[in-house]
PDB file of C-alpha atoms in Angstrom:
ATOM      1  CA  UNK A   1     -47.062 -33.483  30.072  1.00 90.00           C
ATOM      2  CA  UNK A   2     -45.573 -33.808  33.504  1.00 96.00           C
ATOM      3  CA  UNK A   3     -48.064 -34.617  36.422  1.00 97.00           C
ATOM      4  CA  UNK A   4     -46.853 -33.288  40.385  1.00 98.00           C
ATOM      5  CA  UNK A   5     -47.119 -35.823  43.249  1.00 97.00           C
ATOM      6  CA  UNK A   6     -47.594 -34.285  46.375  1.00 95.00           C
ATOM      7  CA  UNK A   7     -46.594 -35.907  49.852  1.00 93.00           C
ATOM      8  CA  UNK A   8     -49.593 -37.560  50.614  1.00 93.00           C
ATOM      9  CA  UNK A   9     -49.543 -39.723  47.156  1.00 96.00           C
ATOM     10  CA  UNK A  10     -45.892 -40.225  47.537  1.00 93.00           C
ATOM     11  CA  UNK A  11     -46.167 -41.561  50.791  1.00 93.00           C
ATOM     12  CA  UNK A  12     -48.065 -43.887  49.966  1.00 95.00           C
ATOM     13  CA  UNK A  13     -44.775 -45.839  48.068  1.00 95.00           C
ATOM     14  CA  UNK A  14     -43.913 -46.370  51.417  1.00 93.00           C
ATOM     15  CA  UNK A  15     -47.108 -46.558  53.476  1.00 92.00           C
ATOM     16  CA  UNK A  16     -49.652 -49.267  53.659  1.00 90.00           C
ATOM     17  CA  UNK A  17     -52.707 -46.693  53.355  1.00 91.00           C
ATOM     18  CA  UNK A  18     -56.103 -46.823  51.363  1.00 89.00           C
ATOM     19  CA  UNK A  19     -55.357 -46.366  47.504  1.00 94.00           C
ATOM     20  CA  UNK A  20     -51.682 -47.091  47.848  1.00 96.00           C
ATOM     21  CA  UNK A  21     -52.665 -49.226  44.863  1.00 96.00           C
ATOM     22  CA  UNK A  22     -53.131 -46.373  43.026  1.00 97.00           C
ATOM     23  CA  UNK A  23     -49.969 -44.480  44.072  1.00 96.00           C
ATOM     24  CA  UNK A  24     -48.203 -47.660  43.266  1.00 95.00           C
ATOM     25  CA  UNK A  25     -49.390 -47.551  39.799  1.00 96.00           C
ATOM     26  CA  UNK A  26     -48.702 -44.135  39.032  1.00 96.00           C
ATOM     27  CA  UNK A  27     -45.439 -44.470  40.556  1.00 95.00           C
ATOM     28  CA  UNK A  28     -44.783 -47.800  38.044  1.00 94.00           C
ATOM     29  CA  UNK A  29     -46.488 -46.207  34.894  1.00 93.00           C
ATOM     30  CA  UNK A  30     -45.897 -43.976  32.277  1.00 92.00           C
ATOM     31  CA  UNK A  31     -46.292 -40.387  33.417  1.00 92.00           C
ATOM     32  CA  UNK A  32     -43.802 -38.449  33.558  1.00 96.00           C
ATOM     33  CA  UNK A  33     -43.591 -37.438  37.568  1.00 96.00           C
ATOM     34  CA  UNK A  34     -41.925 -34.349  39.127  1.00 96.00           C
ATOM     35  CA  UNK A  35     -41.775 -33.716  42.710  1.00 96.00           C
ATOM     36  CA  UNK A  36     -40.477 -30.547  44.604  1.00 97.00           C
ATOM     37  CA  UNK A  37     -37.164 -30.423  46.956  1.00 94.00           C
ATOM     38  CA  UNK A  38     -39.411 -29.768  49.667  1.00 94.00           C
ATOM     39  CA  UNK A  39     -41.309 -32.736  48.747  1.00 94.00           C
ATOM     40  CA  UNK A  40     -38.441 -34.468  50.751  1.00 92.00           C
ATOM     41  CA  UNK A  41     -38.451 -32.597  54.021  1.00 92.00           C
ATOM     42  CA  UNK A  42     -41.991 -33.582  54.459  1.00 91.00           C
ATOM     43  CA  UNK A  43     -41.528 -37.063  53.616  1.00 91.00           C
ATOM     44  CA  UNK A  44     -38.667 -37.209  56.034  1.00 94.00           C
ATOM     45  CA  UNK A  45     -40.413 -36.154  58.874  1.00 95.00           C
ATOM     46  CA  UNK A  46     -43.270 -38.433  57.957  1.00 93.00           C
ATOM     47  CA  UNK A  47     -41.080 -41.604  58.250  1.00 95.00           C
ATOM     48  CA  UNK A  48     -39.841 -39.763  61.689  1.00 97.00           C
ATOM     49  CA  UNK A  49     -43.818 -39.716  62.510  1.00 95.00           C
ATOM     50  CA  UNK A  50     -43.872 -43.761  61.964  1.00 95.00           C
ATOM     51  CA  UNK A  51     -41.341 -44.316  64.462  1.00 97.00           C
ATOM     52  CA  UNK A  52     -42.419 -42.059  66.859  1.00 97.00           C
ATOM     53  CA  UNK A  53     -46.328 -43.774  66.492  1.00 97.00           C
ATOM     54  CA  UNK A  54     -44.143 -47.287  67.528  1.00 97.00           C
ATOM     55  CA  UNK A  55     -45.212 -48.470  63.522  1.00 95.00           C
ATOM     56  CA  UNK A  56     -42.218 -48.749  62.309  1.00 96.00           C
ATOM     57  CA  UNK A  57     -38.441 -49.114  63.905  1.00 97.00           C
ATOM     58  CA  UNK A  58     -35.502 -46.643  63.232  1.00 98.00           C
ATOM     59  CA  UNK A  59     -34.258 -48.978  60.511  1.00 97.00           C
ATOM     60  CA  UNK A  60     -37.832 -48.989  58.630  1.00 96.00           C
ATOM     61  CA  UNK A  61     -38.008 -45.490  58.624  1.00 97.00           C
ATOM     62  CA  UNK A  62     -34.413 -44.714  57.329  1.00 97.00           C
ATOM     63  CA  UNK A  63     -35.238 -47.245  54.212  1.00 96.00           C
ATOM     64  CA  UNK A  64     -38.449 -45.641  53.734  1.00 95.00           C
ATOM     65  CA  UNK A  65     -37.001 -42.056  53.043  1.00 94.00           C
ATOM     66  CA  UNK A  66     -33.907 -43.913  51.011  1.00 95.00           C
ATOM     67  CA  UNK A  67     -36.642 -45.822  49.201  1.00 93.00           C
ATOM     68  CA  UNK A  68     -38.783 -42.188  48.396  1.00 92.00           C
ATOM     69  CA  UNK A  69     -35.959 -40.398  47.727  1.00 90.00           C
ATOM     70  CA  UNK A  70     -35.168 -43.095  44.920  1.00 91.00           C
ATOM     71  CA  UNK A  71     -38.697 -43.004  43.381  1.00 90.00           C
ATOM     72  CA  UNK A  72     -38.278 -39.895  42.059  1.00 89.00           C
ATOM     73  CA  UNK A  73     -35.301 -37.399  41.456  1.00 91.00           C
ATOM     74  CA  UNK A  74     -36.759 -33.725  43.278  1.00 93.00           C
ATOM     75  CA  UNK A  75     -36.608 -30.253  41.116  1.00 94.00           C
ATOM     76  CA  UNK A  76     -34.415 -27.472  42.731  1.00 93.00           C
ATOM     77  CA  UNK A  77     -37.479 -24.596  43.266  1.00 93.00           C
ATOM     78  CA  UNK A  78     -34.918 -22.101  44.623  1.00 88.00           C
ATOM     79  CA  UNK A  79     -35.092 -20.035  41.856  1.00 87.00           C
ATOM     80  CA  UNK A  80     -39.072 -20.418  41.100  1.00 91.00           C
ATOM     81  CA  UNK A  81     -40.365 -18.125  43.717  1.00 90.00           C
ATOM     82  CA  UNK A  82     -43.267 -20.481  44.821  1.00 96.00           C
ATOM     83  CA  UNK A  83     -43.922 -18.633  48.320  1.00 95.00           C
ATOM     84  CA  UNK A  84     -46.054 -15.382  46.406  1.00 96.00           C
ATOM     85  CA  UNK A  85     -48.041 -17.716  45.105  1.00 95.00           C
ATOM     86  CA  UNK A  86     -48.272 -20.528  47.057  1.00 97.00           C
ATOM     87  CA  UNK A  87     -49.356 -17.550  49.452  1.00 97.00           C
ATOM     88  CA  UNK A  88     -52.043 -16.410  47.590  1.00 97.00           C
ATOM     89  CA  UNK A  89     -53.918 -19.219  46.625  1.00 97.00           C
ATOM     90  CA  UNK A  90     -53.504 -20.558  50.349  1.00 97.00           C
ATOM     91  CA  UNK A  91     -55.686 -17.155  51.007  1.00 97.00           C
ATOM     92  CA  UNK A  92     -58.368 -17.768  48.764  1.00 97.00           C
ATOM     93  CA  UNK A  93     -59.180 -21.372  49.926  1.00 97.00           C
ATOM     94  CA  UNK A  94     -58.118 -20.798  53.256  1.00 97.00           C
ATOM     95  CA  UNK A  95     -55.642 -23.548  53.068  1.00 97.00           C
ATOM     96  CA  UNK A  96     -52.389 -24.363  54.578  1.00 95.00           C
ATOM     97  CA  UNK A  97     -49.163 -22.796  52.059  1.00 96.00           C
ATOM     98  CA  UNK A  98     -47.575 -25.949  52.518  1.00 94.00           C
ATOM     99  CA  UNK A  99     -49.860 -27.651  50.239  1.00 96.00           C
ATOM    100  CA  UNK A 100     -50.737 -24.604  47.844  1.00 97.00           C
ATOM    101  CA  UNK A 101     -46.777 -24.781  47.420  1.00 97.00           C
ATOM    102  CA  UNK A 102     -47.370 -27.905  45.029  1.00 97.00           C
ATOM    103  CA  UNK A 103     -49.580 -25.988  43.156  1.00 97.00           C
ATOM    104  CA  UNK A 104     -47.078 -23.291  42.632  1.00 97.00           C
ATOM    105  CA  UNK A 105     -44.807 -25.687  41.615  1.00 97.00           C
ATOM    106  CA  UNK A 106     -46.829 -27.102  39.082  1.00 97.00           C
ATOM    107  CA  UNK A 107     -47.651 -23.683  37.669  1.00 96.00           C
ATOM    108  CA  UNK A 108     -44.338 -22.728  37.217  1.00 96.00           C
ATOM    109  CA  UNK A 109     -43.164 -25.903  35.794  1.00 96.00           C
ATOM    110  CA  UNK A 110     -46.090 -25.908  33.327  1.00 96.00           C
ATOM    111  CA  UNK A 111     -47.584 -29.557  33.619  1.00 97.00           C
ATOM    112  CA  UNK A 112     -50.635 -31.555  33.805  1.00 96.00           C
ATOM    113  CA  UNK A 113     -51.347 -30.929  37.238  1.00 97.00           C
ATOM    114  CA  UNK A 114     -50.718 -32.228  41.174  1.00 98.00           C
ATOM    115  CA  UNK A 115     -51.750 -35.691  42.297  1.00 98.00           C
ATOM    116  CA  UNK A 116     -52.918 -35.528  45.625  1.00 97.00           C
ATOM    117  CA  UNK A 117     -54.925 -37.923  47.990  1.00 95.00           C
ATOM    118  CA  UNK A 118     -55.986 -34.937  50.865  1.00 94.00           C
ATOM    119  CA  UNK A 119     -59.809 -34.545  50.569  1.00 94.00           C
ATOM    120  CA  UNK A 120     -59.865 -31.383  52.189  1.00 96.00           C
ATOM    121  CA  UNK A 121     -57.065 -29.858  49.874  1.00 96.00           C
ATOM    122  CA  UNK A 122     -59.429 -31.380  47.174  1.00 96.00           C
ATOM    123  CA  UNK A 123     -62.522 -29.173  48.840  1.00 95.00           C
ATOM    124  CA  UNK A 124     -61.037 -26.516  49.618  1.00 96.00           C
ATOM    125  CA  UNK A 125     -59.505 -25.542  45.922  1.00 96.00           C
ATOM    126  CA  UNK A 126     -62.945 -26.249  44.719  1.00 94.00           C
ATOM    127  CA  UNK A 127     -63.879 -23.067  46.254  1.00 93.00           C
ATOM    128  CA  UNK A 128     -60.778 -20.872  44.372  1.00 96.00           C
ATOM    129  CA  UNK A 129     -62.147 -18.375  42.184  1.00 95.00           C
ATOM    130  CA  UNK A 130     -59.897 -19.123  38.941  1.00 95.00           C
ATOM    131  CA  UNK A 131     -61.554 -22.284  38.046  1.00 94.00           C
ATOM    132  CA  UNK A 132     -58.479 -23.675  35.642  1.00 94.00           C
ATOM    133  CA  UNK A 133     -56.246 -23.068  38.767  1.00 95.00           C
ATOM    134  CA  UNK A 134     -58.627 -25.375  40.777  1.00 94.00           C
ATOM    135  CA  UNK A 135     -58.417 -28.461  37.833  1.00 95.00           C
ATOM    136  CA  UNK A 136     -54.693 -28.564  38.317  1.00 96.00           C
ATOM    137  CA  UNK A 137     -55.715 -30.523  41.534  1.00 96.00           C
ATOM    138  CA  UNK A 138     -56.306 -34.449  40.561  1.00 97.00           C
ATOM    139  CA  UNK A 139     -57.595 -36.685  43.313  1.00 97.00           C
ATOM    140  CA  UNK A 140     -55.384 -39.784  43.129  1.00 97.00           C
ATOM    141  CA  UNK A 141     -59.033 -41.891  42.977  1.00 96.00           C
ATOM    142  CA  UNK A 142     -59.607 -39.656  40.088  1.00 96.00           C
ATOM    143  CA  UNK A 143     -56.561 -40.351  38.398  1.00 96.00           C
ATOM    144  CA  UNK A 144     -56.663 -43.843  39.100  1.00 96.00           C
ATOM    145  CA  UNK A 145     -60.392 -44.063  37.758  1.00 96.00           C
ATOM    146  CA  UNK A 146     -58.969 -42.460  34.974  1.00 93.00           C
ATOM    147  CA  UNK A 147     -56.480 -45.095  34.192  1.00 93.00           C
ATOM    148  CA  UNK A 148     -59.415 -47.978  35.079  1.00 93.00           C
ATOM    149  CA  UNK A 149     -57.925 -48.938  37.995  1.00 91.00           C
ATOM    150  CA  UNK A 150     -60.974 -47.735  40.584  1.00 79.00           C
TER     151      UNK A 150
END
């Protein structure tokens, strides 16, 4: 069954961060990984962040988003109608939509769950009152310490 990487494991292909060890791994393994379309316009503007924070040069920044955008081919949500959703659970937890979109996305494409490496995203769904709705969020330490990597 299919696992979801959000942005802030995906990133990490790119991005010299804590545990990009483990989103190398799961990037390199054997799960099957789906990402959302939007999944890109985050990244994008991410790799526009770099630059503008003088890390990385024009150049660096255009071969990081050609480099993401490689990793993983992104699933067309257009006709999944995330945003009900997506809105709802971001009103239980009181968390941003933009996240709570990924879980959306992984409910209505049925997998595993969503890789993520955002504590407070983590926290925050700890608190949502559906309890199998709240699993479907996997730490990336988790997942790595699940693969005996941590």
């Amino acid at each position: 069954m299919a696992l979801v990487v959000d942005a802030s494991v995906g990133l990490k292909w790119v991005l010299q961060e804590p545990d990009s060890h483990l989103a190398q791994a799961l990037a390199v393994g054997d799960e099957e990984l789906l990402v959302p379309d939007f999944w890109l316009n985050e990244a994008c503007n991410i790799c526009w962040l770099q630059v503008r924070k003088g890390k990385w040069t024009p150049d660096e920044a255009r071969q990081g988003l050609a480099l993401l955008r490689a990793q993983v081919e992104p699933t067309q949500t257009g006709d999944l109608d995330l945003h009900d959703i997506a809105l709802d659970i971001g009103l239980a937890v009181d968390h941003s939509t933009y996240d709570t979109l990924y879980l959306a996305f992984a409910v209505a494409m049925g997998t595993r769950g969503v890789v993520v490496a955002d504590a407070p995203f983590v926290r925050n769904m700890q608190r949502h009152p559906d309890l199998a709705l709240a699993a479907l969020l996997i730490p990336l330490t988790e997942w790595g310490r699940g693969q005996g990597l941590t």
